[in-house]
Tab-separated table of C-alpha atoms in Angstrom:
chain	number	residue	atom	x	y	z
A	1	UNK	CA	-17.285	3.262	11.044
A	2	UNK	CA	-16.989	-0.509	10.852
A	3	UNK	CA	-12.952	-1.490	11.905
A	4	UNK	CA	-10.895	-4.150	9.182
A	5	UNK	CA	-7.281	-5.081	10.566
A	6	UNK	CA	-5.030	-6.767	7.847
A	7	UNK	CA	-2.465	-8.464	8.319
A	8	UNK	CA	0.313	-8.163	5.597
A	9	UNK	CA	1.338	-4.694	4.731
A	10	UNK	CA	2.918	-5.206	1.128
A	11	UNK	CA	2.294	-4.693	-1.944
A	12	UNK	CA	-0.438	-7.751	-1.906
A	13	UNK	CA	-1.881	-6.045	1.293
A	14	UNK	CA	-1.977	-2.241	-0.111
A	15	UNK	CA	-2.719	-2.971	-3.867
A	16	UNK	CA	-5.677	-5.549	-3.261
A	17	UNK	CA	-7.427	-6.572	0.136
A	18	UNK	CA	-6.647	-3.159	1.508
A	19	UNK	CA	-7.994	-0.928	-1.612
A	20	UNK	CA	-10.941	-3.479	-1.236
A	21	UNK	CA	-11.703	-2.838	2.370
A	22	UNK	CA	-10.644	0.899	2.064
A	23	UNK	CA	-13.446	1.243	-0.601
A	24	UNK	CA	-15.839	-0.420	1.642
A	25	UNK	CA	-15.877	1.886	3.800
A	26	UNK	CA	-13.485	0.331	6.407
A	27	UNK	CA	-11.379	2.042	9.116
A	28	UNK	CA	-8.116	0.210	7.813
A	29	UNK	CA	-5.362	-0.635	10.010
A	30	UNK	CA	-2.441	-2.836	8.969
A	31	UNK	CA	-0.485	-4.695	10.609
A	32	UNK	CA	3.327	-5.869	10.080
A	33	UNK	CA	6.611	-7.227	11.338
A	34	UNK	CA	8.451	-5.436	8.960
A	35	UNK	CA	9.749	-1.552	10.755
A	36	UNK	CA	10.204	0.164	7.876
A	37	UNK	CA	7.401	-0.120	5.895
A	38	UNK	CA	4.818	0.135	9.173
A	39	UNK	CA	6.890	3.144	9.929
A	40	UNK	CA	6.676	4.324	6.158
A	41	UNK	CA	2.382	3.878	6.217
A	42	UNK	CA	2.348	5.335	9.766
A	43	UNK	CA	4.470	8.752	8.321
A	44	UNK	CA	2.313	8.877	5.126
A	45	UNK	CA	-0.919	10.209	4.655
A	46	UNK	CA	-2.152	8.022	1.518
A	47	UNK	CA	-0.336	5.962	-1.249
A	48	UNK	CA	-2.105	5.124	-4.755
A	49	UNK	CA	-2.795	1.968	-6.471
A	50	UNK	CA	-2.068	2.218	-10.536
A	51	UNK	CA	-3.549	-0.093	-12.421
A	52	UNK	CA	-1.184	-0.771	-15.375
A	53	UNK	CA	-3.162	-1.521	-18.360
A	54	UNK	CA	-6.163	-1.116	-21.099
A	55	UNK	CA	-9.146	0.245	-18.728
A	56	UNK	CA	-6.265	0.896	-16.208
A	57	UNK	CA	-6.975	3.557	-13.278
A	58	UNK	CA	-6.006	4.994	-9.669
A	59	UNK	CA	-6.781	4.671	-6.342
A	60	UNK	CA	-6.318	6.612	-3.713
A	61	UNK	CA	-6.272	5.017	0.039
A	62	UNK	CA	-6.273	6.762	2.839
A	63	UNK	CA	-7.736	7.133	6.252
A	64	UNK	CA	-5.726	3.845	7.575
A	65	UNK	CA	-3.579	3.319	10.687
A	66	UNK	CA	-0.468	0.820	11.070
A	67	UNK	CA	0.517	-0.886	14.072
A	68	UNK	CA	3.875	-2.854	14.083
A	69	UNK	CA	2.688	-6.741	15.301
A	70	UNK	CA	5.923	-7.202	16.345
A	71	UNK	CA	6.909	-4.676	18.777
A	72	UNK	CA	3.224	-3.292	19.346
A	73	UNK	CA	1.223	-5.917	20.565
A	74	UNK	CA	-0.929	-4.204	23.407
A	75	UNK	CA	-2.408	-2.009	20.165
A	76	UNK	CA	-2.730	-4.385	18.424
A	77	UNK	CA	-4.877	-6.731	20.368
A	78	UNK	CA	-7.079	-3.152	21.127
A	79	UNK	CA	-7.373	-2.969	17.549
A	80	UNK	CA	-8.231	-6.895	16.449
A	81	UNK	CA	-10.683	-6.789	19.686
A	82	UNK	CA	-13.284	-3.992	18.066
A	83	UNK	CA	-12.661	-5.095	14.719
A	84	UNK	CA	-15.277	-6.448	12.683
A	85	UNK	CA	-13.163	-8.088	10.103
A	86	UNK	CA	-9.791	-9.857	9.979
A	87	UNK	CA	-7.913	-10.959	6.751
A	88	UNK	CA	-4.352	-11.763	6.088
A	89	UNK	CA	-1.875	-11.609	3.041
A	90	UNK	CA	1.325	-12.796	4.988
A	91	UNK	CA	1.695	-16.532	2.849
A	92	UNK	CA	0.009	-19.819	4.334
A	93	UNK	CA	3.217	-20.347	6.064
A	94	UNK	CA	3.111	-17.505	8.204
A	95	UNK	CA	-0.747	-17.938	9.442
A	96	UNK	CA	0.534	-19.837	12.739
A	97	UNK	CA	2.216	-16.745	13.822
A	98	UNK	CA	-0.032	-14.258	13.707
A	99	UNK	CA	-3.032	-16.764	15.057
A	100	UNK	CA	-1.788	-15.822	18.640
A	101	UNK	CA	-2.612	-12.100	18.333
A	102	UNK	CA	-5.914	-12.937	16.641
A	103	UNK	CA	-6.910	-15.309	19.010
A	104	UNK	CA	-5.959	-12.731	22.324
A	105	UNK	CA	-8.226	-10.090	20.271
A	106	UNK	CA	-11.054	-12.319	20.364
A	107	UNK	CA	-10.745	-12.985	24.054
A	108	UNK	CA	-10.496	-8.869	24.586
A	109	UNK	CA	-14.145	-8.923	21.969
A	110	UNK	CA	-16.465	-6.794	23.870
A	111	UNK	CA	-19.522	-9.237	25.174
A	112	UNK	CA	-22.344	-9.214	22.553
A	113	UNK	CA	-20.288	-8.010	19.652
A	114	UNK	CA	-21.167	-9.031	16.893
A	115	UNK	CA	-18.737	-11.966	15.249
A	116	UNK	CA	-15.781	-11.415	14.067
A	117	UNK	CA	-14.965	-12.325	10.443
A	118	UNK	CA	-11.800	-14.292	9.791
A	119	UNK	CA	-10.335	-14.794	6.611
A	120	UNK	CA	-6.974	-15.583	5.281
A	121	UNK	CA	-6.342	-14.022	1.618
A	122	UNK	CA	-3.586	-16.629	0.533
A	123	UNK	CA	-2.454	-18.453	-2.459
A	124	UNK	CA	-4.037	-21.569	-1.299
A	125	UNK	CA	-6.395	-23.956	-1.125
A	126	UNK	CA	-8.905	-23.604	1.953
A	127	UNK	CA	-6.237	-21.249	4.086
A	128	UNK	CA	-8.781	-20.183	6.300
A	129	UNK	CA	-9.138	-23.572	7.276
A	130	UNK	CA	-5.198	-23.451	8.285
A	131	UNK	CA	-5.609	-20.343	10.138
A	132	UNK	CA	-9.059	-21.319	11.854
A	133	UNK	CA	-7.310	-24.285	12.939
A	134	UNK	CA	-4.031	-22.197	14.280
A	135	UNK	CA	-6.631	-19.693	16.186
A	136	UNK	CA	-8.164	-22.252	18.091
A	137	UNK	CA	-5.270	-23.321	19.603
A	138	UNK	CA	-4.047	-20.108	20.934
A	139	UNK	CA	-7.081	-19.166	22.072
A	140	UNK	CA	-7.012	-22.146	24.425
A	141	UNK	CA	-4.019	-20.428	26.061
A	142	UNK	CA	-6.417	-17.055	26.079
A	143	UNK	CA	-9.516	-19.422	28.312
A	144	UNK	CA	-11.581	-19.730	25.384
A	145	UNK	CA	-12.582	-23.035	24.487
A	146	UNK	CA	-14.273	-23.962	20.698
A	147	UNK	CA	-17.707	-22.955	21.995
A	148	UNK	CA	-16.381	-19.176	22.854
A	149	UNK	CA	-14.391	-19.065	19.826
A	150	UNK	CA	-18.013	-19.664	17.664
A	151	UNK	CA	-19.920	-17.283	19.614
A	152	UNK	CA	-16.936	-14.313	19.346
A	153	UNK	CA	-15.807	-15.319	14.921
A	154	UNK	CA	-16.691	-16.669	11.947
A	155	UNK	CA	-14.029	-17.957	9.548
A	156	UNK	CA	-14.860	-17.637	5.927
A	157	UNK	CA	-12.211	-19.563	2.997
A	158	UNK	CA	-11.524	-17.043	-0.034
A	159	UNK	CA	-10.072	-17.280	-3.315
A	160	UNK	CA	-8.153	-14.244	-4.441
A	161	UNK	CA	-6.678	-13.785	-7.808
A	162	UNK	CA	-4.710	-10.262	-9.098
A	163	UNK	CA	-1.224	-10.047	-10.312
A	164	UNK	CA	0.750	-7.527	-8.058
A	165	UNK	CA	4.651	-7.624	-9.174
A	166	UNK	CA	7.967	-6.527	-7.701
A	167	UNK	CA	7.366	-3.045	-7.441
A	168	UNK	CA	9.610	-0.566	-9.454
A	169	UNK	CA	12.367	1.449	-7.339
A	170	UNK	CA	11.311	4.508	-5.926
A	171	UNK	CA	7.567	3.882	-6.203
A	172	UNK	CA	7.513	4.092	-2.374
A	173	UNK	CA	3.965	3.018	-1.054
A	174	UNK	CA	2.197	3.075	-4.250
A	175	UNK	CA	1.540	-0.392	-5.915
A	176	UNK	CA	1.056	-0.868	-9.840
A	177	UNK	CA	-1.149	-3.861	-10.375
A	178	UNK	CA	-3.088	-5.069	-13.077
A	179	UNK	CA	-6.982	-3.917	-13.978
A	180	UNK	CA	-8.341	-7.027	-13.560
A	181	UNK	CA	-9.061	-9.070	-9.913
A	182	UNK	CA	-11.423	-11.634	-8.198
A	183	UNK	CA	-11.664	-12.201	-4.571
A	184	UNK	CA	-14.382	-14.787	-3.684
A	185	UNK	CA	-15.459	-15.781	-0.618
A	186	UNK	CA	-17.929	-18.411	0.951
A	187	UNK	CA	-21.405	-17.356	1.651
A	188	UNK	CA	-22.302	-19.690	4.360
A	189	UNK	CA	-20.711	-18.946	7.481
A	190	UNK	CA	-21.982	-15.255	7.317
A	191	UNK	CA	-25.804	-16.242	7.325
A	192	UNK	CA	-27.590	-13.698	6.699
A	193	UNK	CA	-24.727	-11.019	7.480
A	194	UNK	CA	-23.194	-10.550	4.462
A	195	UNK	CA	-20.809	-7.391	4.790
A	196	UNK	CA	-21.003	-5.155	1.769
A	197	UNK	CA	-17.625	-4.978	-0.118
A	198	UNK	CA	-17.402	-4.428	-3.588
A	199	UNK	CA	-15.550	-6.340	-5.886
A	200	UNK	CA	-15.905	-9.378	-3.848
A	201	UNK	CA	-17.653	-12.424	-5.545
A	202	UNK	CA	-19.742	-13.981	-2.662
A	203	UNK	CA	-20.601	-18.030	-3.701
A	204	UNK	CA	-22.335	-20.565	-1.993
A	205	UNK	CA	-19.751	-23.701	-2.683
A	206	UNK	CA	-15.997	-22.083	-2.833
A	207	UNK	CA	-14.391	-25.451	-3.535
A	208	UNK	CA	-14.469	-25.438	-7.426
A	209	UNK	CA	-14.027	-21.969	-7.369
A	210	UNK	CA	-10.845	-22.395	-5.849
A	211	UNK	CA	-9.294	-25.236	-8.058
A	212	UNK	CA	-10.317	-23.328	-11.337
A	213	UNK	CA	-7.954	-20.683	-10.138
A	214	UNK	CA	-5.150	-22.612	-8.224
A	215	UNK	CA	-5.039	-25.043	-11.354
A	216	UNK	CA	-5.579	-21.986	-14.079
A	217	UNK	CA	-4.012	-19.225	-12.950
A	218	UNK	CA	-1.600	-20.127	-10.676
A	219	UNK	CA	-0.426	-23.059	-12.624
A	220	UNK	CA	-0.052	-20.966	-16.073
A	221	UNK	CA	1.880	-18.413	-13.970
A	222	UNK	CA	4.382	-20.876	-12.630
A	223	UNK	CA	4.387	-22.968	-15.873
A	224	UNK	CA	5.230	-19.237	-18.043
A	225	UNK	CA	7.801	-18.406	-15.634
A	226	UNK	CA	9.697	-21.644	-15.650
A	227	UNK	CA	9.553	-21.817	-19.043
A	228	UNK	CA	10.718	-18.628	-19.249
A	229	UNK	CA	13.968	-18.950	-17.438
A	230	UNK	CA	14.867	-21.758	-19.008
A	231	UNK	CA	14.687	-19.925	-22.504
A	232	UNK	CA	16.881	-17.024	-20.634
A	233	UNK	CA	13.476	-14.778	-20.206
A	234	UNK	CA	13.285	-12.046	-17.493
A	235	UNK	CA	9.738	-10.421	-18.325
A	236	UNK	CA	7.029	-12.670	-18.077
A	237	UNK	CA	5.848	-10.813	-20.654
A	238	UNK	CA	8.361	-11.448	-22.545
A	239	UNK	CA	8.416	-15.020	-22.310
A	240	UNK	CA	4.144	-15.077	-23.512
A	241	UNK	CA	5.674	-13.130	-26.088
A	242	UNK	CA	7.595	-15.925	-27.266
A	243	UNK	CA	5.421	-18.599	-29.741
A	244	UNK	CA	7.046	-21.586	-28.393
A	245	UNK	CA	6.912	-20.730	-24.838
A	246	UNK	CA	3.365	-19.532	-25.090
A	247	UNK	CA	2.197	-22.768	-26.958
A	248	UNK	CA	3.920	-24.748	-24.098
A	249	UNK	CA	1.645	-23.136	-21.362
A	250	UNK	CA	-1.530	-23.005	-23.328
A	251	UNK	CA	-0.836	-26.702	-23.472
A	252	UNK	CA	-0.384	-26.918	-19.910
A	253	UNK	CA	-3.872	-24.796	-19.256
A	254	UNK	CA	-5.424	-27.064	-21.775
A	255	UNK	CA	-4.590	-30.233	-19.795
A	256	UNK	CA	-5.510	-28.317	-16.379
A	257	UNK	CA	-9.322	-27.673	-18.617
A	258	UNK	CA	-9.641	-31.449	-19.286
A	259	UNK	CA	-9.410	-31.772	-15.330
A	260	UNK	CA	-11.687	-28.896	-14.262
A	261	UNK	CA	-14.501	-29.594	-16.708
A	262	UNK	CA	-14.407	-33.498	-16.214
A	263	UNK	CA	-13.979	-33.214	-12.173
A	264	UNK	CA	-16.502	-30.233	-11.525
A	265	UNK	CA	-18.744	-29.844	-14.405
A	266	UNK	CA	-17.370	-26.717	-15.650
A	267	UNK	CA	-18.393	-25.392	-18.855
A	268	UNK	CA	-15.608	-26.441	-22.177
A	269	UNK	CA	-16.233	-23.093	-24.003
A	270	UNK	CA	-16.681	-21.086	-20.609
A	271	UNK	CA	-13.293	-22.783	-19.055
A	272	UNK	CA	-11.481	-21.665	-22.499
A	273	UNK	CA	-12.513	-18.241	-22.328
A	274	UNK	CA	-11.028	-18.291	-19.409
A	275	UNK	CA	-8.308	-19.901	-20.423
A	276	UNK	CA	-7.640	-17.040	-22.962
A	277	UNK	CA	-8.014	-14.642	-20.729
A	278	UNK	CA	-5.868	-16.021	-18.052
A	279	UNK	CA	-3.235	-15.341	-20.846
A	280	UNK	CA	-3.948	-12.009	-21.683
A	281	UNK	CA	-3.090	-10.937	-18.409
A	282	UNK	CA	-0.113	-13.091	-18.310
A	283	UNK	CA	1.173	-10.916	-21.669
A	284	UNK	CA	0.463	-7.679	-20.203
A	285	UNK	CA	3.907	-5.980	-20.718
A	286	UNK	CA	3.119	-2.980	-18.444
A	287	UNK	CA	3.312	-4.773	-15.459
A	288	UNK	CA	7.087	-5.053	-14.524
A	289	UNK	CA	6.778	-9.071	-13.490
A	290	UNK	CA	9.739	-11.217	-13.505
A	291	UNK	CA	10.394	-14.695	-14.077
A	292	UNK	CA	12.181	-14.910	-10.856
A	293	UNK	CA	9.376	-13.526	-8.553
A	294	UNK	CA	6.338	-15.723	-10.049
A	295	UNK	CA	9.073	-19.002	-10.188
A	296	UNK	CA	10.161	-18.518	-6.490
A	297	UNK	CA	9.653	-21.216	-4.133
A	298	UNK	CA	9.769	-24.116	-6.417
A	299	UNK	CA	9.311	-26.716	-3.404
A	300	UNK	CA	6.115	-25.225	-2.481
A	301	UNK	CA	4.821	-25.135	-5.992
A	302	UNK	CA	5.775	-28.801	-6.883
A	303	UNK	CA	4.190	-30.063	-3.134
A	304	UNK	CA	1.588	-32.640	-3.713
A	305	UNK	CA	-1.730	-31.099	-3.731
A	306	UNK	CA	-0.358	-27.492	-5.315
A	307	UNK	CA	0.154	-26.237	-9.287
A	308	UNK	CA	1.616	-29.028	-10.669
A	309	UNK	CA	1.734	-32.162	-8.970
A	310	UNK	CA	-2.088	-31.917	-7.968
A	311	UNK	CA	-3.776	-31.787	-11.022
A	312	UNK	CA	-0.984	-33.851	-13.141
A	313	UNK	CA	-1.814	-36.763	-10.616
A	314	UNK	CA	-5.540	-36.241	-10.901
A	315	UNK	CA	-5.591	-36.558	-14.388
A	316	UNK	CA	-3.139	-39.745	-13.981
A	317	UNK	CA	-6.107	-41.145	-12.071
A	318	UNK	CA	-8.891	-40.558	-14.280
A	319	UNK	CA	-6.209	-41.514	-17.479
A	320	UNK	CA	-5.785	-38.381	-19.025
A	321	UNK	CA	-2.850	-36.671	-20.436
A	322	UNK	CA	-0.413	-35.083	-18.606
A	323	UNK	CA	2.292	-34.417	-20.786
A	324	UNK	CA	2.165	-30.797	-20.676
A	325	UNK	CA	2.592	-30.546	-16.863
A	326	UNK	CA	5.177	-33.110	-16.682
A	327	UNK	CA	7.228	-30.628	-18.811
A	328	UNK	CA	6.431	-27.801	-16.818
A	329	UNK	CA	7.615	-29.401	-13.256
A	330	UNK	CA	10.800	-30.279	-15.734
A	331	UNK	CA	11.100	-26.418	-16.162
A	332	UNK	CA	10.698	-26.496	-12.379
A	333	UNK	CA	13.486	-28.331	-11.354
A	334	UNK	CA	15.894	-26.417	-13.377
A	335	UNK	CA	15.042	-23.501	-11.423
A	336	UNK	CA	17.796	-22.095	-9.953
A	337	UNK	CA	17.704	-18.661	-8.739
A	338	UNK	CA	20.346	-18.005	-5.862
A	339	UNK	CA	18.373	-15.132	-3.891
A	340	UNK	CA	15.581	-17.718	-3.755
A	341	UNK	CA	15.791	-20.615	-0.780
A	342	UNK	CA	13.917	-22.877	-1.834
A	343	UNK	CA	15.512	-23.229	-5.537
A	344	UNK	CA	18.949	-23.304	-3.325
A	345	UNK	CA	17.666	-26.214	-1.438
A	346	UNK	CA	15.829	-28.059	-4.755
A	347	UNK	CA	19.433	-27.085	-6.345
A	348	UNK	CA	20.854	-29.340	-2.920
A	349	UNK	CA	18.187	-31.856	-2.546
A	350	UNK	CA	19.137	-32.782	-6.523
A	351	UNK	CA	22.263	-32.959	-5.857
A	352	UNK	CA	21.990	-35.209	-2.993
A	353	UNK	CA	22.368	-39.134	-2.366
A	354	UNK	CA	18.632	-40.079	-2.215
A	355	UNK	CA	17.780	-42.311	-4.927
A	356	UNK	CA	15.488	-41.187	-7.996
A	357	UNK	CA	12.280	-42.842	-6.495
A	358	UNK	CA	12.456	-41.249	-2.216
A	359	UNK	CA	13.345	-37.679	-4.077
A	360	UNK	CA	10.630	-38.308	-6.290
A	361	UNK	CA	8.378	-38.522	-3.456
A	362	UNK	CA	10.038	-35.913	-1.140
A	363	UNK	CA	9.497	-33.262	-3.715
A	364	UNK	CA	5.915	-34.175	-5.065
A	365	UNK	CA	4.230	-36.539	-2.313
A	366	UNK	CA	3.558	-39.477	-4.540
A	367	UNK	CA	4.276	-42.813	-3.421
A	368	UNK	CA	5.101	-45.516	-5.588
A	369	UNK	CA	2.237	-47.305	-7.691
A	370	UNK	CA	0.530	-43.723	-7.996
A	371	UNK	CA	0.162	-43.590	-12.149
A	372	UNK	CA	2.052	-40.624	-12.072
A	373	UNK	CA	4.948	-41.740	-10.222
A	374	UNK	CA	6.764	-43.454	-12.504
A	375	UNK	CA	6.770	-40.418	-14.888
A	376	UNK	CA	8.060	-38.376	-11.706
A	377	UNK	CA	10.857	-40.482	-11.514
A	378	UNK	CA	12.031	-39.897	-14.719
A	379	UNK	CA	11.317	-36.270	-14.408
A	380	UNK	CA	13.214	-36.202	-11.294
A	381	UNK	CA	16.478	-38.254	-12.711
A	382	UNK	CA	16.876	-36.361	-16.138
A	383	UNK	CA	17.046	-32.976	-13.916
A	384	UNK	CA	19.829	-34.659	-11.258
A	385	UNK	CA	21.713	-35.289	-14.595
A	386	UNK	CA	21.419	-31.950	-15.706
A	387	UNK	CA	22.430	-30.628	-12.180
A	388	UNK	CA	25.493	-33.119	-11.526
A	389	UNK	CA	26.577	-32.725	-15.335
């Protein structure tokens, strides 16, 4: 039986790329810093994934191992070293810290193995890339130079797209997630080793791929939930329940549409089914999600080339609208959840002495004479004066 280690243990991990490799008929083993929940999968025979939902059913995943990265590391490497595939769900941020352990499994590859596949299952653009990058580097340390690191891995980019919420108290290593999901992954650095999973989309150009969903998805999500708190929502789905706020994302997606079909030749009537069904899923009001969870991290969602501030200043550039998003990264600054960090520090950084036009650019990465920056500024002093007032 072919060996997957993933990295990432949560509810991401268990309720998506794990079920995925678990049906394909992978010897699972996942990895994690966190004690308790290692300790939890290495106690417990199988947990179930519930799909919440119309068409909605379970799945049962068993047969997997857990290793704690942390404390574990000689069994760890053993198990990255025969593995035939790699991913992680840990958040771009994390990939330089577990590129170390991947890149001292390589060097411990048997010689002739086949390559390893490398991918990083994140919630961004090209993470692979990030983590390829972060590999290479360690394995320096580990005597392997570029040319070893091609003949021992292969890193693929993905694009992966389910809603798993805060779990519900008590569910203990069960996840409820929603029917639907996509994961996508590039064709080309396989060859002509493709590995069988199902569910997975395989695509010969993952670029557009990836936009459509960073710019649809992701950018709906973040625009409902900061819409959402500022009406004094808690359920997502209760804030898609609400005309006003509903209207206010559509418009958002609509802009996002203008940019998609007139950047990578998408289909109008194709992107708006899409569209509509992006928002279907955002409405589902079995799944538990909060406002809070899908708005956290407000810093890293307004960041140049993310939700927001990417395609708002792409469509400044081509001179299309981009009212919608403006008042979406308006809902964004007001964000200010105290368990989160990063709405703490957004709370601080408004707060602060920089003028309008340096926080502008801190927070989005637009310099001054972008078309967009201007707007940004505005954005950026109305929210100060809501802050300080």
């Amino acid at each position: 039986m072919s060996t997957a280690v993933h990295f990432g243990a949560g509810n991401i991990g268990r309720g998506f790329v794990g079920l995925l490799l678990h049906e394909a008929g992978y010897e699972l083993v996942f990895a994690d810093v966190a004690a308790p929940l290692i300790d939890a999968l290495a106690s417990t025979p199988a947990y179930t994934v519930h799909e919440a939902g119309e068409g909605g059913r379970d799945h049962v995943v068993d047969g997997y191992r857990a290793v704690n990265s942390a404390t574990d590391e000689a069994e760890l490497v053993q198990q990255l070293g025969r593995a035939e595939l790699v991913t992680t769900a840990v958040g771009p941020n994390i990939l330089r810290f577990v590129a170390p352990a991947i890149a001292k499994g390589l060097a411990a590859r048997p010689a002739g193995a086949p390559r390893q596949a490398v991918m990083a299952c994140e919630n961004a653009i090209n993470a692979t890339d990030l983590l390829e990058r972060e590999v290479r580097a360690a394995a320096r340390a580990e005597g392997l130079d570029d040319a070893a690191v091609d003949a021992r891995a292969l890193f693929a980019n993905t694009a992966v797209d389910r809603i798993v919420p805060n779990q519900e108290p008590g569910a203990g290593l069960d996840v409820r997630v929603e029917p639907y999901l996509e994961w996508a992954i590039e064709r080309g650095p396989f060859g002509d080793a493709v590995p069988e999973i199902p569910g997975v989309t395989w695509v010969d150009s993952l670029g557009p791929y990836i936009e459509r969903k960073l710019f649809t998805v992701n950018t709906g999500h973040a625009a409902a939930a900061y819409f959402g708190r500022a009406a004094g929502k808690q359920k997502l789905s209760d804030a898609l329940a609400d005309p006003g706020i509903r209207a206010k994302v559509e418009a958002v997606l609509q802009e996002t549409k203008a940019l998609l079909v007139a950047k990578h030749g998408f289909d109008p009537e194709e992107q708006e089914a899409y569209v509509q069904k992006i928002l279907t899923r955002f409405a589902n009001a079995e799944l538990p999600d909060t406002v809070d969870r899908v708005g956290r991290a407000p810093l890293r969602k307004l960041s140049r080339h993310e939700r927001f501030t990417g395609p708002a200043a792409e469509l400044a550039e081509r001179g299309l609208g981009t009212g919608a998003l403006q008042e979406a990264m308006a809902a964004a600054l007001r964000f200010d959840a105290p368990d989160d960090p990063e709405a703490v520090r957004l709370g601080e950084m408004l707060r602060g002495p920089d003028p309008d036009e340096a926080l502008a650019t801190e927070l989005t990465g637009l310099e001054p004479g972008h078309p967009l920056f201007d707007d940004v500024v505005g954005i950026v002093a109305d929210a100060r004066a809501a802050r300080r007032g």
